[in-house]
Amino acid sequence: MNPIKPLKSVVLLSTPWPIFSRPSIQLGTLKSYLKSQFPDLEVITYHFYLKVAESIGYKLYQAISERTWLAETVYAALLYPERLESIKKLFIKEVKGKPLLHDVDFKDITKRIAKVTDEFIDNENWSNYGLAGFSICLCQLTSTLYFIRRIKLKFSGLPIVVGGSMFTGISAKNLLKVFSEIDFVIIGEGELPLGQLVQNLKDSPKTVDNPFIPGIVTAKEMNIENRVGFSQVGDLEDIPVPDYDDYFSLLRSFKPDKTFFPTLPAEISRGCWWQKSTTGAKHSGCAFCNLNLQWEGYRSKNAEQVAAEIDHLTSKYLSLSVAFMDNLVPVKTSGEIFDKLSKLEKDFHLFCEIRATTPRRVLEGMKRAGVQEVQIGIEALSTRLLKKLNKGTTAIQNLEIMKNCEELGIVNTSNLILHFPGSDSDDVKETMQNLDFAMYFRPMRFVHFWLGLESPVWQNPKDFGIKAVFNHPNYATLFPPEIYRQMVFMVQAYRGELGYQRKLWQPIKRKVREWKKAYNAIHNGYAYSPILSYRDGRDFLIIRQKRLSADPMTHRIEGMSREIYLFCGHHRSFKRILQKFPKLNEDRLSPFLKMMVDKKLMFEENRKYLSLAVPIK
């Protein structure tokens, strides 16, 4: 047993496989917080995934990091070398559809990654630290466990604390039973529990003497669920600006051809206001989502703080690309936030995640501030299915925000969920029909539903036609049987109509592929312009509809028809249209709207109408 020294220095690590081109916001925020609370404490952060990416090549690293099971195989083979052959088979299975990885030799890549990892672990003087902390999110489980096991072999007395989105009370309990090298697991937000742990270790270096800390689990505590709870900052204004110095220091140590301009992670809020605003139950948000298990409620920063932090980060690190890591940016203050960002007079390249109900005026403000890319919580183009997903949105709302993004030149990287348990042929039929109207806009990417631990579907499986829930079988390949049986992993699997769902959604997969192919072909080699657009002649509209392998079609509408079409740029009910145009009656309006829908120039849902053409200014 190595002697335990008084706590003067803490090391925080993030292992592969996060996105290599941006620092870890977890490490950066925790470092800043600890320094604000303990000015005399040395806090070292290692964004080690960046070193691995530089070592094996950025393209190869990115290809591996984009799939959970690919990422977890590499370090699993290092953790359990006796399982290498079975893990290798899983790797080969998962590389399908990844051309860059087809020729990768699994044993060779594991050796290369082992070399750079072991060199780092062996050359670091772990006796300098009084505590080592690891942030574990998706794709980081096996890599972190490998680090911890190797470090403990070298310095068994070093207290180890882990936290991150991979752990809930259920999974933490089993983790501590199986991996005795881990001393503490933080459940939920990390600042307050980690700060209290540091204080306790400063007062008493022996980990066995640490009293109970809200938000932290130890192996000694039997009734974990009742003792943990959340311990989180009440006001995000108390969180200092993240410190990414160590990431940039590592990046500067690379050769010139390996350097790049990183994207800076930032946050406006924590939690999900949609989840909070439904029934008030803990898991009342989207049925498939388990992203907010680490938060209690929804909190956000004020506009002045957000603008000041982004101004500081971009000036300090000389980068203009910023990714907001929020699960959902605040709806009430977004307008003010992005207005203040635009007044900084910096040519930002911003990314954020938003709901489909985001008003157009807010999108316009985002664009002025520099938002170039958004991920919208669309998930489905069938209102029937959206109800099952508990999205609180409709297909017409999804199409409207897709159109608004197309007009404003904001790249929309949204997902279409396939195989959701309980979806049926009517959901698919509605999706198929509505895809014909979405073809004008940037294609979505389809993703297969996966079952997340403690998501509403996982908690109420029978409501979704699920007969049994269990650990994903790929974990049985990655881990020995005794560990697989004792652990509860974040990615779950289930029994219940899996084959039926795969067959049911095949036509949608084909159509989405056609959508992407046609969209790219129409835009290939030409300056960007919308597929369906209009020019306003004051008294008439000329609508232009591009087609694949055919000349464009043009349509002209005049007078009141023009006014109705413009009025429905935001979706309107049939009743509201009649109110707007009192000279019209239902017998005159209905045929016009039907003609527009039949030509796919407008979309109709439940007697609500949306014009689809994008204005050319």
Coordinates of C-alpha atoms in Angstrom, one line a residue:
M1 CA 0.0 0.0 0.0
N2 CA 1.4 3.4 -1.0
P3 CA 1.4 6.1 1.6
I4 CA -1.4 8.6 1.3
K5 CA -0.2 12.2 1.2
P6 CA -2.1 15.3 2.3
L7 CA -4.2 16.6 -0.6
K8 CA -2.4 19.3 -2.5
S9 CA -2.9 18.3 -6.1
V10 CA -5.8 16.7 -8.0
V11 CA -5.8 15.2 -11.5
L12 CA -8.9 14.9 -13.6
L13 CA -8.9 12.8 -16.7
S14 CA -11.1 12.2 -19.8
T15 CA -10.2 9.0 -21.7
P16 CA -11.2 8.0 -25.3
W17 CA -13.6 8.3 -27.1
P18 CA -15.2 11.8 -27.0
I19 CA -15.1 14.2 -30.0
F20 CA -11.4 14.9 -30.3
S21 CA -11.8 18.4 -31.7
R22 CA -13.2 20.0 -28.6
P23 CA -12.0 20.1 -25.0
S24 CA -14.0 18.2 -22.3
I25 CA -16.4 20.7 -20.8
Q26 CA -16.7 18.4 -17.7
L27 CA -12.9 18.7 -17.0
G28 CA -12.8 22.4 -17.8
T29 CA -15.7 23.3 -15.6
L30 CA -14.6 21.1 -12.7
K31 CA -11.1 22.5 -12.8
S32 CA -12.4 26.1 -12.7
Y33 CA -14.8 25.3 -9.9
L34 CA -12.2 23.6 -7.7
K35 CA -9.7 26.5 -8.3
S36 CA -12.4 29.0 -7.3
Q37 CA -13.1 27.0 -4.0
F38 CA -9.5 26.0 -3.3
P39 CA -7.1 28.7 -4.7
D40 CA -4.1 26.8 -3.3
L41 CA -5.0 23.5 -4.9
E42 CA -3.2 22.4 -8.0
V43 CA -5.7 20.9 -10.5
I44 CA -4.3 19.1 -13.5
T45 CA -6.5 18.0 -16.4
Y46 CA -5.7 15.4 -19.0
H47 CA -7.9 15.5 -22.1
F48 CA -6.1 12.2 -23.0
Y49 CA -8.5 11.3 -25.9
L50 CA -6.8 14.1 -27.9
K51 CA -3.5 12.4 -27.5
V52 CA -4.9 9.1 -28.7
A53 CA -6.5 10.9 -31.7
E54 CA -3.2 12.5 -32.6
S55 CA -1.4 9.2 -32.3
I56 CA -3.6 7.0 -34.5
G57 CA -4.8 9.8 -36.9
Y58 CA -7.8 12.0 -36.6
K59 CA -9.9 10.4 -39.3
L60 CA -9.4 6.9 -37.9
Y61 CA -10.2 8.1 -34.3
Q62 CA -13.4 9.9 -35.5
A63 CA -14.6 6.8 -37.4
I64 CA -14.2 4.7 -34.3
S65 CA -15.6 7.2 -31.9
E66 CA -18.9 7.6 -33.8
R67 CA -20.1 4.1 -32.8
T68 CA -20.4 3.1 -29.2
W69 CA -19.6 -0.6 -29.7
L70 CA -16.6 0.1 -31.9
A71 CA -15.2 2.5 -29.3
E72 CA -15.7 0.2 -26.4
T73 CA -14.1 -2.8 -28.1
V74 CA -10.5 -1.4 -28.2
Y75 CA -10.0 -0.9 -24.5
A76 CA -12.1 -3.9 -23.6
A77 CA -9.5 -6.1 -25.4
L78 CA -6.8 -4.4 -23.3
L79 CA -8.8 -4.9 -20.1
Y80 CA -9.5 -8.6 -20.9
P81 CA -6.8 -9.8 -23.3
E82 CA -8.1 -13.4 -22.9
R83 CA -11.3 -12.2 -24.6
L84 CA -9.6 -10.6 -27.6
E85 CA -10.8 -13.0 -30.3
S86 CA -14.5 -12.6 -29.4
I87 CA -14.1 -8.8 -29.0
K88 CA -12.4 -8.7 -32.4
K89 CA -15.5 -10.4 -33.9
L90 CA -17.7 -7.6 -32.5
F91 CA -15.4 -5.0 -33.9
I92 CA -15.5 -6.6 -37.4
K93 CA -19.3 -6.8 -37.2
E94 CA -19.6 -3.1 -36.2
V95 CA -17.3 -1.7 -39.0
K96 CA -19.9 -2.5 -41.6
G97 CA -20.9 0.7 -43.3
K98 CA -17.6 2.4 -42.2
P99 CA -15.4 2.2 -45.3
L100 CA -12.5 3.9 -43.5
L101 CA -12.4 0.9 -41.1
H102 CA -12.7 -2.0 -43.4
D103 CA -9.0 -2.5 -43.7
V104 CA -8.2 -1.8 -40.0
D105 CA -6.4 -4.6 -38.3
F106 CA -8.0 -4.9 -34.8
K107 CA -5.0 -6.3 -33.1
D108 CA -2.8 -3.7 -34.6
I109 CA -5.0 -0.8 -33.5
T110 CA -5.2 -2.1 -30.0
K111 CA -1.4 -2.4 -29.8
R112 CA -1.0 1.2 -31.0
I113 CA -3.5 2.5 -28.5
A114 CA -2.0 0.4 -25.7
K115 CA 1.4 1.8 -26.5
V116 CA 0.4 5.5 -26.2
T117 CA -1.8 4.8 -23.2
D118 CA 0.7 2.7 -21.3
E119 CA 3.5 5.2 -22.0
F120 CA 1.4 8.0 -20.4
I121 CA 0.4 5.9 -17.4
D122 CA 3.9 4.7 -16.8
N123 CA 5.5 8.1 -17.1
E124 CA 3.1 10.0 -14.9
N125 CA 4.1 10.3 -11.2
W126 CA 0.8 9.4 -9.7
S127 CA 2.2 9.8 -6.2
N128 CA 2.0 13.6 -6.7
Y129 CA -1.8 13.5 -6.5
G130 CA -4.1 13.2 -3.6
L131 CA -7.1 12.3 -5.8
A132 CA -7.8 11.2 -9.4
G133 CA -11.1 11.9 -11.0
F134 CA -12.5 10.5 -14.2
S135 CA -15.4 11.7 -16.3
I136 CA -17.3 8.8 -17.9
C137 CA -19.8 9.4 -20.6
L138 CA -21.0 7.3 -23.6
C139 CA -18.1 5.4 -25.2
Q140 CA -15.7 5.9 -22.3
L141 CA -16.5 3.0 -20.0
T142 CA -13.9 0.4 -20.9
S143 CA -11.1 3.0 -21.5
T144 CA -11.7 4.6 -18.1
L145 CA -11.7 1.2 -16.4
Y146 CA -8.4 0.3 -18.1
F147 CA -6.8 3.5 -16.9
I148 CA -8.1 3.0 -13.3
R149 CA -6.9 -0.6 -13.1
R150 CA -3.4 0.3 -14.4
I151 CA -3.1 3.3 -12.2
K152 CA -4.1 1.4 -9.1
L153 CA -1.5 -1.3 -9.9
K154 CA 1.1 1.4 -9.8
F155 CA -0.3 3.4 -6.9
S156 CA -2.9 1.6 -4.9
G157 CA -3.3 4.3 -2.3
L158 CA -4.5 6.9 -4.7
P159 CA -8.3 7.6 -4.2
I160 CA -10.3 7.3 -7.4
V161 CA -13.6 9.1 -8.0
V162 CA -15.7 8.7 -11.2
G163 CA -18.8 10.5 -12.4
G164 CA -20.6 11.4 -15.6
S165 CA -23.7 10.6 -17.5
M166 CA -22.9 6.8 -17.6
F167 CA -24.0 6.4 -14.0
T168 CA -27.2 6.4 -12.0
G169 CA -27.8 5.1 -8.5
I170 CA -28.6 1.6 -9.9
S171 CA -25.5 1.4 -12.1
A172 CA -23.2 3.0 -9.5
K173 CA -24.0 0.4 -6.9
N174 CA -23.0 -2.5 -9.1
L175 CA -19.9 -0.7 -10.5
L176 CA -18.5 -0.4 -7.0
K177 CA -19.1 -4.0 -6.3
V178 CA -17.4 -5.2 -9.4
F179 CA -14.5 -2.7 -9.7
S180 CA -13.0 -2.4 -6.2
E181 CA -10.4 0.0 -7.6
I182 CA -13.0 2.7 -7.6
D183 CA -13.5 4.5 -4.2
F184 CA -16.2 7.0 -5.0
V185 CA -18.9 7.5 -7.6
I186 CA -20.6 10.9 -8.1
I187 CA -24.3 10.7 -9.0
G188 CA -25.5 13.7 -10.9
E189 CA -23.8 17.1 -11.1
G190 CA -20.2 17.1 -10.0
E191 CA -19.2 20.5 -8.6
L192 CA -20.6 20.3 -5.1
P193 CA -19.9 16.6 -4.3
L194 CA -16.4 16.8 -5.7
G195 CA -15.7 20.0 -3.8
Q196 CA -16.9 18.4 -0.6
L197 CA -14.8 15.3 -1.3
V198 CA -11.7 17.5 -1.8
Q199 CA -12.4 19.3 1.4
N200 CA -12.8 16.1 3.3
L201 CA -9.5 14.7 1.8
K202 CA -7.7 17.9 2.8
D203 CA -9.0 17.5 6.3
S204 CA -8.3 13.8 6.5
P205 CA -6.3 12.1 3.7
K206 CA -7.5 8.6 4.6
T207 CA -10.5 7.8 2.4
V208 CA -11.9 5.5 5.1
D209 CA -12.5 8.5 7.4
N210 CA -14.7 10.3 4.9
P211 CA -18.2 10.9 6.2
F212 CA -21.2 10.6 3.9
I213 CA -21.3 13.3 1.1
P214 CA -24.6 14.0 -0.7
G215 CA -24.3 12.9 -4.3
I216 CA -21.4 10.5 -3.7
V217 CA -21.6 6.7 -3.4
T218 CA -19.0 4.5 -1.7
A219 CA -18.7 0.7 -1.6
K220 CA -19.3 0.8 2.2
E221 CA -22.8 2.1 1.8
M222 CA -25.4 -0.6 1.4
N223 CA -28.7 1.3 0.9
I224 CA -27.4 3.5 -2.0
E225 CA -30.7 4.6 -3.5
N226 CA -31.9 6.2 -0.2
R227 CA -28.6 7.8 0.6
V228 CA -27.4 9.5 -2.6
G229 CA -29.8 12.1 -3.8
F230 CA -28.6 15.0 -5.9
S231 CA -26.3 17.7 -4.7
Q232 CA -26.2 20.4 -7.3
V233 CA -25.5 24.1 -7.7
G234 CA -28.7 26.1 -7.1
D235 CA -27.7 28.9 -9.5
L236 CA -25.6 28.4 -12.6
E237 CA -24.3 32.0 -12.1
D238 CA -22.1 30.4 -9.4
I239 CA -20.3 28.2 -12.0
P240 CA -17.0 29.9 -13.3
V241 CA -16.0 29.9 -16.9
P242 CA -14.4 26.5 -18.0
D243 CA -10.6 26.3 -18.0
Y244 CA -9.3 24.6 -21.2
D245 CA -5.7 25.6 -20.8
D246 CA -4.4 22.0 -20.5
Y247 CA -6.2 20.9 -23.7
F248 CA -4.7 23.7 -25.7
S249 CA -1.3 23.1 -24.1
L250 CA -1.4 19.5 -25.4
L251 CA -2.6 20.6 -28.8
R252 CA 0.3 23.1 -29.1
S253 CA 2.8 20.3 -28.4
F254 CA 1.8 18.5 -31.6
K255 CA 3.5 19.0 -34.9
P256 CA 2.1 21.7 -37.2
D257 CA 0.3 19.3 -39.5
K258 CA -1.5 17.8 -36.5
T259 CA -2.9 21.1 -35.1
F260 CA -6.3 22.6 -35.8
F261 CA -8.8 25.2 -34.5
P262 CA -10.9 23.4 -31.9
T263 CA -14.6 24.0 -31.1
L264 CA -15.1 25.4 -27.6
P265 CA -17.8 23.7 -25.5
A266 CA -20.1 26.0 -23.5
E267 CA -23.4 25.7 -21.7
I268 CA -26.4 27.9 -21.2
S269 CA -28.5 25.5 -19.1
R270 CA -28.7 22.2 -17.4
G271 CA -31.6 19.8 -17.5
C272 CA -34.6 19.8 -19.9
W273 CA -37.4 22.3 -19.6
W274 CA -39.7 20.1 -21.7
Q275 CA -39.3 17.3 -19.2
K276 CA -40.0 19.7 -16.4
S277 CA -43.1 21.2 -18.0
T278 CA -45.1 18.1 -18.6
T279 CA -46.6 16.1 -15.7
G280 CA -44.0 16.9 -13.1
A281 CA -42.9 13.3 -12.8
K282 CA -39.2 12.6 -12.8
H283 CA -39.2 11.0 -16.3
S284 CA -42.1 12.8 -17.9
G285 CA -40.2 14.1 -20.9
C286 CA -39.5 12.3 -24.2
A287 CA -40.3 8.6 -23.9
F288 CA -36.9 7.4 -25.2
C289 CA -34.7 9.9 -23.4
N290 CA -32.4 9.2 -20.4
L291 CA -30.2 12.2 -20.9
N292 CA -31.4 14.1 -17.9
L293 CA -30.8 11.5 -15.2
Q294 CA -28.0 13.6 -13.7
W295 CA -30.0 16.8 -13.2
E296 CA -32.9 17.7 -10.9
G297 CA -35.1 20.3 -12.6
Y298 CA -34.0 22.9 -15.2
R299 CA -31.7 25.8 -14.6
S300 CA -30.2 28.4 -17.0
K301 CA -27.8 31.3 -17.0
N302 CA -28.8 34.8 -17.7
A303 CA -28.1 36.4 -21.1
E304 CA -25.3 38.7 -19.7
Q305 CA -23.4 35.8 -18.2
V306 CA -23.7 33.7 -21.4
A307 CA -22.4 36.5 -23.6
A308 CA -19.6 37.3 -21.2
E309 CA -18.4 33.7 -21.0
I310 CA -18.5 33.2 -24.8
D311 CA -16.6 36.5 -25.3
H312 CA -14.0 35.4 -22.7
L313 CA -13.5 31.9 -24.1
T314 CA -13.2 32.9 -27.8
S315 CA -10.8 35.7 -27.0
K316 CA -8.7 33.6 -24.6
Y317 CA -8.4 30.6 -27.0
L318 CA -8.6 32.5 -30.3
S319 CA -11.3 30.3 -31.7
L320 CA -14.7 31.3 -33.0
S321 CA -16.4 27.9 -33.1
V322 CA -18.6 27.2 -30.1
A323 CA -20.9 24.2 -29.3
F324 CA -23.5 24.7 -26.7
M325 CA -23.7 21.4 -24.8
D326 CA -27.3 22.0 -23.4
N327 CA -29.8 19.2 -23.9
L328 CA -32.1 22.0 -24.8
V329 CA -31.5 25.8 -24.9
P330 CA -34.0 27.9 -22.9
V331 CA -37.0 29.0 -24.8
K332 CA -37.9 32.1 -22.8
T333 CA -34.4 33.8 -22.8
S334 CA -33.0 32.5 -26.1
G335 CA -33.9 35.7 -28.0
E336 CA -32.1 37.9 -25.5
I337 CA -29.1 35.5 -25.3
F338 CA -28.5 35.4 -29.0
D339 CA -29.1 39.1 -29.4
K340 CA -26.4 39.8 -26.9
L341 CA -24.1 37.3 -28.6
S342 CA -24.7 39.1 -32.0
K343 CA -23.7 42.4 -30.4
L344 CA -20.3 41.1 -29.5
E345 CA -19.5 41.6 -33.2
K346 CA -17.6 38.4 -33.6
D347 CA -18.1 36.1 -36.6
F348 CA -19.1 33.1 -34.5
H349 CA -19.8 29.6 -35.8
L350 CA -22.3 28.3 -33.2
F351 CA -24.1 25.0 -32.7
C352 CA -27.0 24.3 -30.3
E353 CA -29.9 21.8 -29.8
I354 CA -33.4 23.2 -30.0
R355 CA -37.1 22.0 -30.0
A356 CA -39.2 22.0 -33.1
T357 CA -41.4 24.6 -31.5
T358 CA -38.7 27.3 -31.6
P359 CA -40.3 30.4 -33.1
R360 CA -39.0 31.7 -36.4
R361 CA -38.0 35.1 -34.8
V362 CA -35.7 33.2 -32.4
L363 CA -34.2 31.3 -35.3
E364 CA -33.5 34.6 -37.0
G365 CA -31.8 35.9 -33.9
M366 CA -29.7 32.8 -33.7
K367 CA -28.6 33.2 -37.3
R368 CA -27.6 36.8 -36.7
A369 CA -25.5 35.7 -33.7
G370 CA -23.7 33.1 -35.8
V371 CA -25.7 29.8 -35.3
Q372 CA -24.7 27.8 -38.4
E373 CA -25.9 24.4 -37.2
V374 CA -28.7 23.0 -35.0
Q375 CA -29.9 19.7 -33.9
I376 CA -33.7 19.8 -33.6
G377 CA -35.6 17.3 -31.6
I378 CA -37.7 16.2 -34.5
E379 CA -37.4 12.4 -34.1
A380 CA -40.5 11.6 -36.3
L381 CA -42.6 12.9 -39.2
S382 CA -45.7 11.1 -38.0
T383 CA -47.9 12.9 -35.4
R384 CA -49.2 9.5 -34.3
L385 CA -45.7 8.4 -33.5
L386 CA -44.7 11.8 -32.0
K387 CA -47.5 11.2 -29.4
K388 CA -46.0 7.8 -28.5
L389 CA -42.6 9.4 -28.2
N390 CA -44.2 12.1 -25.9
K391 CA -42.5 14.8 -28.0
G392 CA -45.4 17.3 -27.5
T393 CA -45.0 18.3 -31.2
T394 CA -46.7 17.5 -34.5
A395 CA -45.5 16.7 -38.0
I396 CA -46.5 20.1 -39.4
Q397 CA -44.4 21.8 -36.7
N398 CA -41.4 19.7 -37.7
L399 CA -41.8 20.5 -41.3
E400 CA -42.1 24.2 -40.6
I401 CA -38.9 24.4 -38.6
M402 CA -37.1 22.4 -41.3
K403 CA -38.4 24.9 -43.9
N404 CA -37.3 27.9 -41.7
C405 CA -33.8 26.4 -41.3
E406 CA -33.6 25.9 -45.1
E407 CA -34.5 29.5 -45.7
L408 CA -32.1 30.9 -43.1
G409 CA -29.2 28.7 -44.2
I410 CA -29.0 26.9 -40.9
V411 CA -27.8 23.3 -41.2
N412 CA -30.3 21.0 -39.6
T413 CA -28.7 17.8 -38.4
S414 CA -31.8 16.1 -37.0
N415 CA -32.6 12.4 -36.4
L416 CA -35.5 10.2 -37.5
I417 CA -36.0 7.4 -35.0
L418 CA -36.8 4.0 -36.5
H419 CA -37.9 0.8 -34.7
F420 CA -39.5 2.6 -31.7
P421 CA -41.3 -0.1 -29.7
G422 CA -45.0 0.1 -30.2
S423 CA -44.9 1.9 -33.6
D424 CA -47.1 0.3 -36.2
S425 CA -48.0 0.3 -39.9
D426 CA -50.1 3.5 -39.5
D427 CA -47.1 5.3 -38.1
V428 CA -45.0 4.1 -41.1
K429 CA -47.7 5.0 -43.6
E430 CA -48.0 8.5 -42.2
T431 CA -44.2 8.9 -42.2
M432 CA -44.0 7.7 -45.8
Q433 CA -46.6 10.2 -46.9
N434 CA -45.1 13.1 -45.1
L435 CA -41.6 12.4 -46.4
D436 CA -42.9 13.4 -49.8
F437 CA -43.3 16.9 -48.4
A438 CA -40.0 16.9 -46.5
M439 CA -37.9 16.2 -49.6
Y440 CA -37.4 19.9 -50.3
F441 CA -35.4 20.3 -47.1
R442 CA -32.1 19.0 -45.7
P443 CA -32.4 15.3 -45.2
M444 CA -32.6 13.8 -41.7
R445 CA -30.5 10.8 -40.7
F446 CA -32.2 7.7 -39.5
V447 CA -31.2 6.2 -36.2
H448 CA -32.3 2.9 -34.7
F449 CA -34.0 3.2 -31.4
W450 CA -31.9 2.0 -28.5
L451 CA -33.1 1.5 -25.0
G452 CA -31.5 3.7 -22.4
L453 CA -31.4 2.7 -18.7
E454 CA -34.1 4.5 -16.7
S455 CA -35.7 6.1 -19.7
P456 CA -39.6 6.2 -19.6
V457 CA -39.7 3.2 -22.0
W458 CA -37.3 1.2 -19.7
Q459 CA -39.4 2.1 -16.6
N460 CA -42.7 1.2 -18.2
P461 CA -41.8 -1.5 -20.8
K462 CA -45.3 -3.1 -21.0
D463 CA -46.8 0.2 -22.2
F464 CA -44.6 -0.1 -25.3
G465 CA -45.1 -3.8 -26.0
I466 CA -41.8 -4.9 -24.4
K467 CA -41.8 -8.3 -22.8
A468 CA -38.4 -8.3 -21.1
V469 CA -35.5 -5.8 -20.5
F470 CA -31.9 -6.7 -19.9
N471 CA -28.3 -5.6 -20.5
H472 CA -27.3 -5.2 -24.2
P473 CA -25.7 -8.6 -25.3
N474 CA -22.7 -6.7 -26.6
Y475 CA -21.6 -6.1 -23.1
A476 CA -21.4 -9.9 -22.7
T477 CA -18.8 -9.8 -25.4
L478 CA -16.9 -6.9 -23.8
F479 CA -16.9 -8.2 -20.2
P480 CA -16.5 -11.5 -18.5
P481 CA -19.7 -13.3 -17.5
E482 CA -19.4 -12.6 -13.8
I483 CA -19.2 -8.8 -14.5
Y484 CA -21.9 -8.9 -17.1
R485 CA -24.3 -10.6 -14.7
Q486 CA -23.6 -8.1 -11.8
M487 CA -23.6 -4.8 -13.7
V488 CA -26.5 -2.8 -15.0
F489 CA -25.3 -1.0 -18.0
M490 CA -26.5 2.3 -19.6
V491 CA -27.4 0.7 -22.9
Q492 CA -30.1 -1.9 -22.5
A493 CA -31.8 -4.4 -24.8
Y494 CA -35.2 -6.0 -24.9
R495 CA -37.6 -8.6 -26.3
G496 CA -40.7 -7.6 -28.2
E497 CA -41.4 -7.4 -31.9
L498 CA -37.8 -6.6 -32.9
G499 CA -38.0 -8.5 -36.2
Y500 CA -41.4 -6.9 -36.9
Q501 CA -40.1 -3.4 -36.4
R502 CA -37.0 -4.0 -38.6
K503 CA -39.3 -5.2 -41.4
L504 CA -41.8 -2.5 -40.8
W505 CA -39.4 0.4 -41.2
Q506 CA -37.4 -0.9 -44.2
P507 CA -39.4 1.2 -46.7
I508 CA -38.6 4.3 -44.7
K509 CA -34.9 3.6 -44.7
R510 CA -34.9 3.2 -48.5
K511 CA -36.9 6.5 -48.9
V512 CA -34.5 8.4 -46.6
R513 CA -31.6 7.2 -48.6
E514 CA -33.3 8.3 -51.8
W515 CA -34.0 11.7 -50.1
K516 CA -30.4 12.2 -49.3
K517 CA -29.2 11.1 -52.7
A518 CA -31.7 13.4 -54.5
Y519 CA -31.0 16.4 -52.3
N520 CA -27.2 16.1 -52.8
A521 CA -27.6 15.6 -56.6
I522 CA -29.8 18.6 -57.1
H523 CA -27.3 20.8 -55.2
N524 CA -24.2 19.3 -56.7
G525 CA -22.0 21.8 -58.5
Y526 CA -24.3 24.8 -58.1
A527 CA -24.5 27.7 -55.7
Y528 CA -26.9 26.8 -52.9
S529 CA -30.5 27.7 -53.5
P530 CA -33.7 26.0 -52.1
I531 CA -35.3 23.1 -54.0
L532 CA -38.7 24.7 -53.6
S533 CA -38.6 28.5 -53.7
Y534 CA -40.7 31.5 -54.6
R535 CA -40.1 35.1 -55.8
D536 CA -42.7 37.7 -54.9
G537 CA -44.0 40.0 -57.7
R538 CA -46.1 42.0 -55.2
D539 CA -49.3 41.0 -56.9
F540 CA -48.3 37.5 -57.8
L541 CA -45.8 34.7 -56.8
I542 CA -43.6 32.6 -59.0
I543 CA -42.9 29.3 -57.3
R544 CA -39.9 27.2 -58.7
Q545 CA -39.6 23.5 -57.9
K546 CA -36.3 21.8 -58.8
R547 CA -36.4 18.2 -59.8
L548 CA -33.9 15.4 -60.1
S549 CA -33.1 14.6 -63.8
A550 CA -35.8 16.9 -65.1
D551 CA -36.2 20.6 -65.7
P552 CA -37.7 22.7 -62.9
M553 CA -41.4 23.2 -62.7
T554 CA -42.8 26.7 -62.2
H555 CA -46.1 27.8 -60.8
R556 CA -47.7 31.2 -60.7
I557 CA -50.4 32.3 -58.2
E558 CA -52.0 35.7 -58.2
G559 CA -54.1 38.0 -56.0
M560 CA -55.7 36.5 -53.0
S561 CA -54.1 33.1 -53.7
R562 CA -50.7 34.8 -53.3
E563 CA -51.8 36.4 -50.0
I564 CA -53.1 33.1 -48.6
Y565 CA -49.9 31.3 -49.6
L566 CA -47.8 34.0 -47.8
F567 CA -50.1 33.9 -44.8
C568 CA -49.5 30.2 -44.5
G569 CA -45.7 30.6 -44.3
H570 CA -46.4 29.9 -40.6
H571 CA -48.9 27.0 -40.3
R572 CA -52.5 28.2 -40.0
S573 CA -55.8 26.5 -39.3
F574 CA -58.6 26.5 -41.9
K575 CA -60.6 28.6 -39.5
R576 CA -57.8 31.1 -39.1
I577 CA -57.4 31.5 -42.8
L578 CA -61.1 32.3 -43.2
Q579 CA -60.9 34.8 -40.4
K580 CA -58.0 36.5 -42.1
F581 CA -59.8 36.6 -45.5
P582 CA -63.5 37.3 -44.7
K583 CA -64.4 37.7 -48.3
L584 CA -63.6 34.0 -48.8
N585 CA -66.0 31.2 -48.0
E586 CA -65.2 27.6 -47.4
D587 CA -66.4 26.5 -50.9
R588 CA -63.8 28.8 -52.5
L589 CA -60.9 28.2 -50.1
S590 CA -61.1 24.4 -49.9
P591 CA -60.4 23.7 -53.6
F592 CA -57.4 26.1 -53.7
L593 CA -55.8 24.5 -50.6
K594 CA -56.4 21.0 -51.9
M595 CA -54.7 22.0 -55.2
M596 CA -51.7 23.4 -53.4
V597 CA -51.4 20.2 -51.3
D598 CA -51.9 17.9 -54.3
K599 CA -49.0 19.7 -56.0
K600 CA -47.0 19.4 -52.8
L601 CA -46.6 23.1 -52.6
M602 CA -48.4 23.1 -49.2
F603 CA -48.7 20.6 -46.4
E604 CA -51.9 19.8 -44.6
E605 CA -52.5 18.1 -41.3
N606 CA -55.8 18.2 -39.3
R607 CA -57.1 21.1 -41.3
K608 CA -53.9 23.1 -40.7
Y609 CA -51.9 24.3 -43.7
L610 CA -48.2 25.2 -44.2
S611 CA -46.7 26.7 -47.4
L612 CA -43.5 24.9 -48.2
A613 CA -41.7 27.2 -50.6
V614 CA -38.8 29.3 -49.3
P615 CA -38.6 32.9 -50.4
I616 CA -35.7 34.1 -52.5
K617 CA -34.6 37.5 -51.4

